[in-house]
Amino acid sequence: MSIDYRIQTKLYEFMDQIATERGFAGGAAAIMDIETGELLALVSYPDYNSNTLAKGHDTETIKKYFTDDHNYMLNRSISGLYTPGSTFKPFVAIGALAEKIIDPRKEFVTDGELVVPNPYDKTQKTVFKDWKNNGVVDMRRAIAVSCNVYFYIIGGGFGSQSGLGIEKIGEYAKIFGLDSKTDIDLFGEAEGSIPSPEWKAENFDGEPWRLGDTYHTSIGQYGVQITPLELVRAYTAIANSGKMIKPTILKITPEQVIVQKNISLDSSIWKVIHEGMRQTVTDGSTQSLNTPGVEVAAKSGSAELGISKANVNSWIAGYWPYGNPRYSFVVVMERGPRDNIIGGAAVMRQLLDWMTENTPEYLK
């Protein structure tokens, strides 16, 4: 198998620690070789003990596995469907660049919200919030600081600036396989979904699609649902500039590598995304991954859940080393308190620090 037991074990331990300390209900993670698709780790937390099931003596624990709210029997890494939040933004950025919607150097002044007047009643307005006032941003900076207002604008349009639109957002998400199984040789893989006007009409009793739906989809909210394995495959394609590779838990030869799709984009587009993700770590929203052990490029995400938005999924996705990528990664910590700032990135930082001391061969 391609799974490194040492990394698999430590990753699970760090997820367990953060979940226990910070109140997350579960989580999942994957680390993938960007050239072969071999998985170094594929973690679902919490997990069941297969020996306990096989022996069958501990009936109380076995009953808990099947009835507990923590859903021990769900393989979250391949079957868990999650709102991705801001880890979705690089795909919207790629679409906007590929469709020539915007020059990546164009700047917007953001002040923490986007106010949209009601076209039928000028006295009314709708306010779309950012997570903070991010000031003046171009595309690289918007990725680095995870500026919602910027992605509202390039996703749905605002004023004189055209937006990508929901159909094209869906098209580029699908190009990167975020609506399709990876075909990994494991049972029970789920398939992601990307919202559309047709999806909304079907699921919300014929309601029409609105601009706000496009805005929320642009930042990976609303009806976007993906698996961690779909996302790590998509980030692999970002890291290697366009090869979407089938993930595997087996050690394979070069002849056995399956490239599922070649995504042909101008090299300047990949450069913008790579640089924005590196800035995320050096002076953006995920500086906790600015580790001396290896240069990382990443994108964080905090996906709000439910009507009350009291809980979030805490994501981190990216690749390393920045200059010569070898591995992509994804960690999601599931359903934790909204006011908690410790989550997926903390898990990944602990793992990278541990790998620097114990498995440095993977960081070179």
mmCIF file of C-alpha atoms in Angstrom:
data_model
loop_
_atom_site.group_PDB
_atom_site.id
_atom_site.type_symbol
_atom_site.label_atom_id
_atom_site.label_comp_id
_atom_site.label_asym_id
_atom_site.label_seq_id
_atom_site.Cartn_x
_atom_site.Cartn_y
_atom_site.Cartn_z
ATOM 1 C CA MET A 1 0.000 0.000 0.000
ATOM 2 C CA SER A 2 1.018 3.614 -0.544
ATOM 3 C CA ILE A 3 -0.252 4.652 2.913
ATOM 4 C CA ASP A 4 2.584 5.492 5.288
ATOM 5 C CA TYR A 5 1.437 4.101 8.629
ATOM 6 C CA ARG A 6 3.494 6.640 10.591
ATOM 7 C CA ILE A 7 1.904 9.647 8.879
ATOM 8 C CA GLN A 8 -1.561 8.091 8.920
ATOM 9 C CA THR A 9 -1.312 7.467 12.668
ATOM 10 C CA LYS A 10 0.027 10.914 13.586
ATOM 11 C CA LEU A 11 -2.521 12.680 11.417
ATOM 12 C CA TYR A 12 -5.333 10.819 13.161
ATOM 13 C CA GLU A 13 -3.834 11.654 16.568
ATOM 14 C CA PHE A 14 -3.607 15.365 15.767
ATOM 15 C CA MET A 15 -7.178 15.401 14.480
ATOM 16 C CA ASP A 16 -8.342 13.644 17.633
ATOM 17 C CA GLN A 17 -6.529 16.208 19.778
ATOM 18 C CA ILE A 18 -7.986 19.244 17.983
ATOM 19 C CA ALA A 19 -11.483 17.721 17.878
ATOM 20 C CA THR A 20 -11.415 16.975 21.596
ATOM 21 C CA GLU A 21 -9.993 20.359 22.596
ATOM 22 C CA ARG A 22 -12.060 22.494 20.225
ATOM 23 C CA GLY A 23 -15.375 20.673 19.990
ATOM 24 C CA PHE A 24 -15.380 19.315 16.438
ATOM 25 C CA ALA A 25 -17.717 16.420 15.668
ATOM 26 C CA GLY A 26 -15.341 14.689 13.270
ATOM 27 C CA GLY A 27 -13.040 15.208 10.347
ATOM 28 C CA ALA A 28 -11.202 13.821 7.349
ATOM 29 C CA ALA A 29 -7.838 14.249 5.666
ATOM 30 C CA ALA A 30 -5.846 13.136 2.641
ATOM 31 C CA ILE A 31 -2.265 13.570 1.412
ATOM 32 C CA MET A 32 -1.621 12.700 -2.235
ATOM 33 C CA ASP A 33 1.418 12.401 -4.512
ATOM 34 C CA ILE A 34 0.735 14.925 -7.285
ATOM 35 C CA GLU A 35 2.437 12.852 -9.991
ATOM 36 C CA THR A 36 1.251 9.325 -9.213
ATOM 37 C CA GLY A 37 -1.964 9.726 -7.240
ATOM 38 C CA GLU A 38 -0.576 7.561 -4.426
ATOM 39 C CA LEU A 39 -2.063 8.489 -1.066
ATOM 40 C CA LEU A 40 0.310 8.836 1.876
ATOM 41 C CA ALA A 41 -2.650 9.198 4.216
ATOM 42 C CA LEU A 42 -6.425 8.875 4.013
ATOM 43 C CA VAL A 43 -7.999 9.552 7.391
ATOM 44 C CA SER A 44 -11.557 9.503 8.676
ATOM 45 C CA TYR A 45 -12.160 10.662 12.250
ATOM 46 C CA PRO A 46 -13.589 9.201 14.421
ATOM 47 C CA ASP A 47 -12.971 5.690 13.184
ATOM 48 C CA TYR A 48 -13.978 2.268 14.424
ATOM 49 C CA ASN A 49 -11.612 -0.483 15.583
ATOM 50 C CA SER A 50 -11.850 -3.297 13.035
ATOM 51 C CA ASN A 51 -10.458 -5.811 15.556
ATOM 52 C CA THR A 52 -13.349 -5.032 17.897
ATOM 53 C CA LEU A 53 -15.828 -5.707 15.108
ATOM 54 C CA ALA A 54 -14.064 -8.899 14.022
ATOM 55 C CA LYS A 55 -13.928 -10.385 17.513
ATOM 56 C CA GLY A 56 -17.513 -9.407 18.300
ATOM 57 C CA HIS A 57 -17.168 -9.653 22.100
ATOM 58 C CA ASP A 58 -17.489 -5.984 23.035
ATOM 59 C CA THR A 59 -21.142 -5.589 22.141
ATOM 60 C CA GLU A 60 -21.488 -2.230 23.868
ATOM 61 C CA THR A 61 -18.734 -0.655 21.762
ATOM 62 C CA ILE A 62 -20.032 -2.273 18.586
ATOM 63 C CA LYS A 63 -23.517 -0.920 19.293
ATOM 64 C CA LYS A 64 -21.986 2.541 19.775
ATOM 65 C CA TYR A 65 -20.273 2.299 16.375
ATOM 66 C CA PHE A 66 -23.639 1.886 14.656
ATOM 67 C CA THR A 67 -25.832 4.203 16.742
ATOM 68 C CA ASP A 68 -23.652 7.036 18.076
ATOM 69 C CA ASP A 69 -24.163 10.530 16.651
ATOM 70 C CA HIS A 70 -20.476 10.666 15.712
ATOM 71 C CA ASN A 71 -21.221 8.230 12.865
ATOM 72 C CA TYR A 72 -18.193 5.980 13.263
ATOM 73 C CA MET A 73 -19.116 3.843 10.248
ATOM 74 C CA LEU A 74 -18.974 6.748 7.764
ATOM 75 C CA ASN A 75 -15.693 6.966 5.869
ATOM 76 C CA ARG A 76 -15.653 10.743 5.815
ATOM 77 C CA SER A 77 -12.642 11.006 3.512
ATOM 78 C CA ILE A 78 -14.474 9.445 0.554
ATOM 79 C CA SER A 79 -18.153 9.445 1.581
ATOM 80 C CA GLY A 80 -18.503 12.624 3.648
ATOM 81 C CA LEU A 81 -20.079 15.530 1.755
ATOM 82 C CA TYR A 82 -19.050 18.940 3.069
ATOM 83 C CA THR A 83 -19.565 22.604 2.243
ATOM 84 C CA PRO A 84 -16.027 23.653 1.199
ATOM 85 C CA GLY A 85 -16.150 27.372 1.987
ATOM 86 C CA SER A 86 -13.187 29.385 0.757
ATOM 87 C CA THR A 87 -11.197 26.361 -0.456
ATOM 88 C CA PHE A 88 -13.549 26.664 -3.463
ATOM 89 C CA LYS A 89 -12.330 30.167 -4.360
ATOM 90 C CA PRO A 90 -9.257 29.189 -6.444
ATOM 91 C CA PHE A 91 -11.535 27.425 -8.942
ATOM 92 C CA VAL A 92 -13.687 30.551 -9.305
ATOM 93 C CA ALA A 93 -10.487 32.577 -9.797
ATOM 94 C CA ILE A 94 -9.275 30.152 -12.464
ATOM 95 C CA GLY A 95 -12.602 30.418 -14.294
ATOM 96 C CA ALA A 96 -12.561 34.221 -14.195
ATOM 97 C CA LEU A 97 -9.024 34.310 -15.615
ATOM 98 C CA ALA A 98 -9.678 31.665 -18.266
ATOM 99 C CA GLU A 99 -12.827 33.469 -19.425
ATOM 100 C CA LYS A 100 -10.983 36.813 -19.373
ATOM 101 C CA ILE A 101 -13.515 38.287 -16.968
ATOM 102 C CA ILE A 102 -10.833 40.205 -15.113
ATOM 103 C CA ASP A 103 -7.171 41.130 -15.153
ATOM 104 C CA PRO A 104 -5.572 39.625 -12.023
ATOM 105 C CA ARG A 105 -3.906 42.980 -11.277
ATOM 106 C CA LYS A 106 -7.198 44.892 -11.166
ATOM 107 C CA GLU A 107 -7.858 46.156 -7.646
ATOM 108 C CA PHE A 108 -11.069 46.607 -5.703
ATOM 109 C CA VAL A 109 -11.503 48.627 -2.539
ATOM 110 C CA THR A 110 -13.355 46.391 -0.086
ATOM 111 C CA ASP A 111 -14.704 47.510 3.276
ATOM 112 C CA GLY A 112 -16.145 44.339 4.740
ATOM 113 C CA GLU A 113 -19.409 44.140 2.809
ATOM 114 C CA LEU A 114 -20.979 44.368 -0.617
ATOM 115 C CA VAL A 115 -24.183 46.405 -0.716
ATOM 116 C CA VAL A 116 -26.531 45.609 -3.606
ATOM 117 C CA PRO A 117 -29.493 47.964 -4.229
ATOM 118 C CA ASN A 118 -32.873 46.381 -4.896
ATOM 119 C CA PRO A 119 -33.533 46.931 -8.643
ATOM 120 C CA TYR A 120 -37.268 47.263 -7.987
ATOM 121 C CA ASP A 121 -37.139 49.460 -4.878
ATOM 122 C CA LYS A 122 -34.151 51.793 -4.550
ATOM 123 C CA THR A 123 -34.885 52.344 -0.858
ATOM 124 C CA GLN A 124 -34.097 48.683 -0.164
ATOM 125 C CA LYS A 125 -30.723 46.945 -0.273
ATOM 126 C CA THR A 126 -29.133 43.568 0.371
ATOM 127 C CA VAL A 127 -25.829 43.347 2.229
ATOM 128 C CA PHE A 128 -23.388 40.513 1.589
ATOM 129 C CA LYS A 129 -20.846 40.308 4.379
ATOM 130 C CA ASP A 130 -17.119 39.643 4.302
ATOM 131 C CA TRP A 131 -15.336 38.051 7.235
ATOM 132 C CA LYS A 132 -13.462 41.336 7.804
ATOM 133 C CA ASN A 133 -12.468 44.583 6.074
ATOM 134 C CA ASN A 134 -9.751 43.437 3.665
ATOM 135 C CA GLY A 135 -9.009 46.830 2.125
ATOM 136 C CA VAL A 136 -7.562 47.062 -1.389
ATOM 137 C CA VAL A 137 -7.138 43.680 -3.076
ATOM 138 C CA ASP A 138 -6.216 42.272 -6.464
ATOM 139 C CA MET A 139 -6.668 38.585 -7.258
ATOM 140 C CA ARG A 140 -3.500 37.334 -5.564
ATOM 141 C CA ARG A 141 -4.246 39.333 -2.451
ATOM 142 C CA ALA A 142 -7.907 38.279 -2.475
ATOM 143 C CA ILE A 143 -6.837 34.636 -2.451
ATOM 144 C CA ALA A 144 -4.259 35.315 0.264
ATOM 145 C CA VAL A 145 -6.645 37.073 2.651
ATOM 146 C CA SER A 146 -9.733 35.139 1.486
ATOM 147 C CA CYS A 147 -11.690 38.266 0.568
ATOM 148 C CA ASN A 148 -15.361 37.369 0.117
ATOM 149 C CA VAL A 149 -16.286 40.703 -1.491
ATOM 150 C CA TYR A 150 -13.739 40.190 -4.284
ATOM 151 C CA PHE A 151 -15.149 36.742 -5.069
ATOM 152 C CA TYR A 152 -18.740 37.990 -4.903
ATOM 153 C CA ILE A 153 -17.789 40.501 -7.602
ATOM 154 C CA ILE A 154 -15.885 38.197 -9.965
ATOM 155 C CA GLY A 155 -18.414 35.417 -9.405
ATOM 156 C CA GLY A 156 -21.684 37.282 -9.805
ATOM 157 C CA GLY A 157 -20.668 40.710 -11.064
ATOM 158 C CA PHE A 158 -21.192 44.141 -9.537
ATOM 159 C CA GLY A 159 -21.546 47.567 -11.125
ATOM 160 C CA SER A 160 -19.438 47.746 -14.285
ATOM 161 C CA GLN A 161 -17.521 44.563 -13.419
ATOM 162 C CA SER A 162 -18.911 41.469 -15.130
ATOM 163 C CA GLY A 163 -19.079 38.229 -13.186
ATOM 164 C CA LEU A 164 -18.354 34.670 -14.197
ATOM 165 C CA GLY A 165 -21.979 33.652 -13.612
ATOM 166 C CA ILE A 166 -23.404 30.503 -12.107
ATOM 167 C CA GLU A 167 -23.199 28.410 -15.279
ATOM 168 C CA LYS A 168 -19.487 29.074 -15.743
ATOM 169 C CA ILE A 169 -18.808 28.639 -12.021
ATOM 170 C CA GLY A 170 -20.396 25.223 -12.301
ATOM 171 C CA GLU A 171 -18.476 24.452 -15.487
ATOM 172 C CA TYR A 172 -15.069 25.129 -13.927
ATOM 173 C CA ALA A 173 -15.925 23.293 -10.731
ATOM 174 C CA LYS A 174 -16.812 20.296 -12.883
ATOM 175 C CA ILE A 175 -13.636 20.628 -14.953
ATOM 176 C CA PHE A 176 -11.763 19.999 -11.695
ATOM 177 C CA GLY A 177 -13.955 17.037 -10.826
ATOM 178 C CA LEU A 178 -15.737 18.548 -7.852
ATOM 179 C CA ASP A 179 -19.017 16.932 -8.901
ATOM 180 C CA SER A 180 -17.681 13.480 -9.757
ATOM 181 C CA LYS A 181 -16.266 10.451 -7.986
ATOM 182 C CA THR A 182 -12.527 9.907 -8.159
ATOM 183 C CA ASP A 183 -13.073 6.176 -8.845
ATOM 184 C CA ILE A 184 -10.721 5.192 -6.060
ATOM 185 C CA ASP A 185 -10.848 1.450 -5.405
ATOM 186 C CA LEU A 186 -12.758 1.751 -2.151
ATOM 187 C CA PHE A 187 -16.398 1.041 -1.393
ATOM 188 C CA GLY A 188 -18.998 3.737 -0.878
ATOM 189 C CA GLU A 189 -17.464 6.806 -2.518
ATOM 190 C CA ALA A 190 -19.895 9.729 -2.677
ATOM 191 C CA GLU A 191 -20.258 12.294 -5.449
ATOM 192 C CA GLY A 192 -20.134 16.045 -4.955
ATOM 193 C CA SER A 193 -22.723 18.509 -6.235
ATOM 194 C CA ILE A 194 -22.559 22.064 -7.529
ATOM 195 C CA PRO A 195 -25.736 24.198 -7.290
ATOM 196 C CA SER A 196 -27.450 25.554 -10.394
ATOM 197 C CA PRO A 197 -30.801 27.158 -11.235
ATOM 198 C CA GLU A 198 -32.147 23.708 -12.096
ATOM 199 C CA TRP A 199 -30.862 22.285 -8.811
ATOM 200 C CA LYS A 200 -32.540 25.089 -6.855
ATOM 201 C CA ALA A 201 -35.869 24.709 -8.635
ATOM 202 C CA GLU A 202 -35.840 20.987 -7.948
ATOM 203 C CA ASN A 203 -34.860 21.279 -4.287
ATOM 204 C CA PHE A 204 -36.720 24.466 -3.324
ATOM 205 C CA ASP A 205 -40.164 24.014 -4.850
ATOM 206 C CA GLY A 206 -39.516 25.876 -8.085
ATOM 207 C CA GLU A 207 -37.850 28.960 -6.583
ATOM 208 C CA PRO A 208 -35.913 31.068 -9.106
ATOM 209 C CA TRP A 209 -32.164 31.534 -8.986
ATOM 210 C CA ARG A 210 -31.096 34.894 -7.585
ATOM 211 C CA LEU A 211 -27.910 36.948 -7.673
ATOM 212 C CA GLY A 212 -27.299 36.241 -4.003
ATOM 213 C CA ASP A 213 -27.237 32.515 -4.765
ATOM 214 C CA THR A 214 -24.405 33.129 -7.223
ATOM 215 C CA TYR A 215 -22.540 35.254 -4.680
ATOM 216 C CA HIS A 216 -22.765 32.558 -2.010
ATOM 217 C CA THR A 217 -21.755 29.820 -4.449
ATOM 218 C CA SER A 218 -18.718 31.928 -5.439
ATOM 219 C CA ILE A 219 -17.321 31.542 -1.920
ATOM 220 C CA GLY A 220 -18.069 27.826 -1.656
ATOM 221 C CA GLN A 221 -21.278 28.139 0.342
ATOM 222 C CA TYR A 222 -24.963 27.610 -0.475
ATOM 223 C CA GLY A 223 -25.447 24.195 -2.142
ATOM 224 C CA VAL A 224 -21.807 23.314 -2.882
ATOM 225 C CA GLN A 225 -21.062 19.858 -1.436
ATOM 226 C CA ILE A 226 -17.838 17.921 -2.049
ATOM 227 C CA THR A 227 -15.827 15.072 -0.555
ATOM 228 C CA PRO A 228 -12.319 15.590 0.861
ATOM 229 C CA LEU A 229 -10.953 13.150 -1.736
ATOM 230 C CA GLU A 230 -12.517 15.120 -4.600
ATOM 231 C CA LEU A 231 -10.919 18.274 -3.217
ATOM 232 C CA VAL A 232 -7.440 16.785 -2.799
ATOM 233 C CA ARG A 233 -7.599 15.532 -6.395
ATOM 234 C CA ALA A 234 -8.585 19.039 -7.545
ATOM 235 C CA TYR A 235 -5.747 20.642 -5.558
ATOM 236 C CA THR A 236 -3.375 18.101 -7.073
ATOM 237 C CA ALA A 237 -4.372 19.474 -10.484
ATOM 238 C CA ILE A 238 -3.599 22.991 -9.233
ATOM 239 C CA ALA A 239 -0.215 21.904 -7.850
ATOM 240 C CA ASN A 240 0.915 20.130 -11.019
ATOM 241 C CA SER A 241 -0.655 22.718 -13.354
ATOM 242 C CA GLY A 242 -3.402 20.691 -14.906
ATOM 243 C CA LYS A 243 -3.133 16.929 -14.461
ATOM 244 C CA MET A 244 -6.154 15.426 -12.721
ATOM 245 C CA ILE A 245 -4.931 12.062 -11.459
ATOM 246 C CA LYS A 246 -6.858 9.096 -10.111
ATOM 247 C CA PRO A 247 -6.081 8.607 -6.390
ATOM 248 C CA THR A 248 -4.957 5.197 -5.184
ATOM 249 C CA ILE A 249 -4.023 3.570 -1.876
ATOM 250 C CA LEU A 250 -1.697 1.158 -3.709
ATOM 251 C CA LYS A 251 1.957 1.539 -4.599
ATOM 252 C CA ILE A 252 2.015 1.675 -8.370
ATOM 253 C CA THR A 253 4.493 1.841 -11.243
ATOM 254 C CA PRO A 254 4.710 4.859 -13.575
ATOM 255 C CA GLU A 255 2.863 2.836 -16.201
ATOM 256 C CA GLN A 256 -0.078 2.374 -13.828
ATOM 257 C CA VAL A 257 -0.635 6.094 -13.199
ATOM 258 C CA ILE A 258 -4.056 7.142 -14.525
ATOM 259 C CA VAL A 259 -4.349 10.750 -15.667
ATOM 260 C CA GLN A 260 -8.103 11.269 -15.785
ATOM 261 C CA LYS A 261 -7.951 14.666 -17.447
ATOM 262 C CA ASN A 262 -5.469 17.227 -18.717
ATOM 263 C CA ILE A 263 -6.703 20.729 -17.920
ATOM 264 C CA SER A 264 -5.143 23.029 -20.490
ATOM 265 C CA LEU A 265 -4.745 26.594 -19.251
ATOM 266 C CA ASP A 266 -2.251 29.340 -19.955
ATOM 267 C CA SER A 267 0.765 29.144 -17.637
ATOM 268 C CA SER A 268 0.059 32.701 -16.445
ATOM 269 C CA ILE A 269 -3.200 31.505 -14.880
ATOM 270 C CA TRP A 270 -1.507 28.779 -12.848
ATOM 271 C CA LYS A 271 1.136 31.330 -11.804
ATOM 272 C CA VAL A 272 -1.458 33.698 -10.328
ATOM 273 C CA ILE A 273 -3.153 30.913 -8.354
ATOM 274 C CA HIS A 274 0.137 29.487 -7.098
ATOM 275 C CA GLU A 275 1.395 32.887 -6.002
ATOM 276 C CA GLY A 276 -1.874 33.758 -4.300
ATOM 277 C CA MET A 277 -1.823 30.476 -2.379
ATOM 278 C CA ARG A 278 1.786 31.015 -1.344
ATOM 279 C CA GLN A 279 0.921 34.522 -0.110
ATOM 280 C CA THR A 280 -1.866 32.941 1.947
ATOM 281 C CA VAL A 281 0.875 31.297 3.993
ATOM 282 C CA THR A 282 3.544 34.012 3.998
ATOM 283 C CA ASP A 283 1.364 37.007 4.881
ATOM 284 C CA GLY A 284 -2.276 36.022 4.503
ATOM 285 C CA SER A 285 -4.970 34.133 6.326
ATOM 286 C CA THR A 286 -2.985 30.945 7.033
ATOM 287 C CA GLN A 287 0.373 32.085 8.367
ATOM 288 C CA SER A 288 0.333 29.174 10.811
ATOM 289 C CA LEU A 289 1.623 27.043 7.914
ATOM 290 C CA ASN A 290 4.650 29.302 7.385
ATOM 291 C CA THR A 291 6.869 26.584 8.770
ATOM 292 C CA PRO A 292 10.681 26.429 8.509
ATOM 293 C CA GLY A 293 10.474 22.743 7.591
ATOM 294 C CA VAL A 294 8.954 23.205 4.107
ATOM 295 C CA GLU A 295 7.474 25.942 1.921
ATOM 296 C CA VAL A 296 3.715 25.435 1.669
ATOM 297 C CA ALA A 297 1.052 26.940 -0.606
ATOM 298 C CA ALA A 298 -2.457 26.713 0.803
ATOM 299 C CA LYS A 299 -6.032 27.953 0.999
ATOM 300 C CA SER A 300 -8.089 27.888 4.172
ATOM 301 C CA GLY A 301 -11.845 27.826 4.500
ATOM 302 C CA SER A 302 -14.473 28.199 7.217
ATOM 303 C CA ALA A 303 -17.782 26.967 5.843
ATOM 304 C CA GLU A 304 -20.821 28.171 7.794
ATOM 305 C CA LEU A 305 -23.422 25.526 8.557
ATOM 306 C CA GLY A 306 -27.183 25.717 8.999
ATOM 307 C CA ILE A 307 -29.552 28.660 9.306
ATOM 308 C CA SER A 308 -28.070 29.848 12.594
ATOM 309 C CA LYS A 309 -24.476 29.523 11.286
ATOM 310 C CA ALA A 310 -23.364 28.639 14.802
ATOM 311 C CA ASN A 311 -21.028 25.931 13.526
ATOM 312 C CA VAL A 312 -18.407 25.687 10.794
ATOM 313 C CA ASN A 313 -16.357 23.174 8.875
ATOM 314 C CA SER A 314 -12.707 24.225 9.204
ATOM 315 C CA TRP A 315 -10.718 23.462 6.038
ATOM 316 C CA ILE A 316 -7.148 23.680 4.854
ATOM 317 C CA ALA A 317 -5.995 22.552 1.405
ATOM 318 C CA GLY A 318 -2.778 23.025 -0.506
ATOM 319 C CA TYR A 319 0.516 21.500 -1.536
ATOM 320 C CA TRP A 320 4.246 21.355 -0.806
ATOM 321 C CA PRO A 321 7.054 22.219 -1.501
ATOM 322 C CA TYR A 322 6.004 25.460 -3.149
ATOM 323 C CA GLY A 323 8.841 25.665 -5.687
ATOM 324 C CA ASN A 324 8.791 22.006 -6.668
ATOM 325 C CA PRO A 325 5.435 20.468 -5.647
ATOM 326 C CA ARG A 326 5.323 16.803 -4.588
ATOM 327 C CA TYR A 327 2.248 16.379 -2.392
ATOM 328 C CA SER A 328 -1.205 17.920 -2.120
ATOM 329 C CA PHE A 329 -3.217 17.816 1.095
ATOM 330 C CA VAL A 330 -6.659 18.445 2.505
ATOM 331 C CA VAL A 331 -7.876 18.512 6.105
ATOM 332 C CA VAL A 332 -11.433 19.263 7.185
ATOM 333 C CA MET A 333 -12.536 19.440 10.799
ATOM 334 C CA GLU A 334 -16.269 18.935 10.915
ATOM 335 C CA ARG A 335 -18.917 20.999 12.700
ATOM 336 C CA GLY A 336 -17.050 23.010 15.294
ATOM 337 C CA PRO A 337 -18.019 26.234 17.109
ATOM 338 C CA ARG A 338 -18.095 29.298 14.873
ATOM 339 C CA ASP A 339 -16.013 31.426 17.270
ATOM 340 C CA ASN A 340 -13.159 28.892 17.351
ATOM 341 C CA ILE A 341 -10.130 29.848 15.221
ATOM 342 C CA ILE A 342 -8.227 26.564 15.679
ATOM 343 C CA GLY A 343 -9.044 23.825 13.181
ATOM 344 C CA GLY A 344 -7.762 22.219 10.000
ATOM 345 C CA ALA A 345 -4.692 24.430 9.652
ATOM 346 C CA ALA A 346 -3.589 23.597 13.208
ATOM 347 C CA VAL A 347 -3.808 19.884 12.436
ATOM 348 C CA MET A 348 -1.686 20.346 9.320
ATOM 349 C CA ARG A 349 0.899 22.504 11.086
ATOM 350 C CA GLN A 350 1.375 19.903 13.802
ATOM 351 C CA LEU A 351 1.773 17.198 11.186
ATOM 352 C CA LEU A 352 4.337 19.168 9.163
ATOM 353 C CA ASP A 353 6.361 19.904 12.302
ATOM 354 C CA TRP A 354 6.284 16.202 13.166
ATOM 355 C CA MET A 355 7.271 15.229 9.612
ATOM 356 C CA THR A 356 10.201 17.650 9.696
ATOM 357 C CA GLU A 357 11.669 15.621 12.547
ATOM 358 C CA ASN A 358 10.483 12.119 11.678
ATOM 359 C CA THR A 359 9.841 11.776 7.932
ATOM 360 C CA PRO A 360 11.867 14.591 6.280
ATOM 361 C CA GLU A 361 12.204 12.588 3.066
ATOM 362 C CA TYR A 362 8.652 13.638 2.142
ATOM 363 C CA LEU A 363 9.360 17.359 2.508
ATOM 364 C CA LYS A 364 12.322 17.683 0.148
#
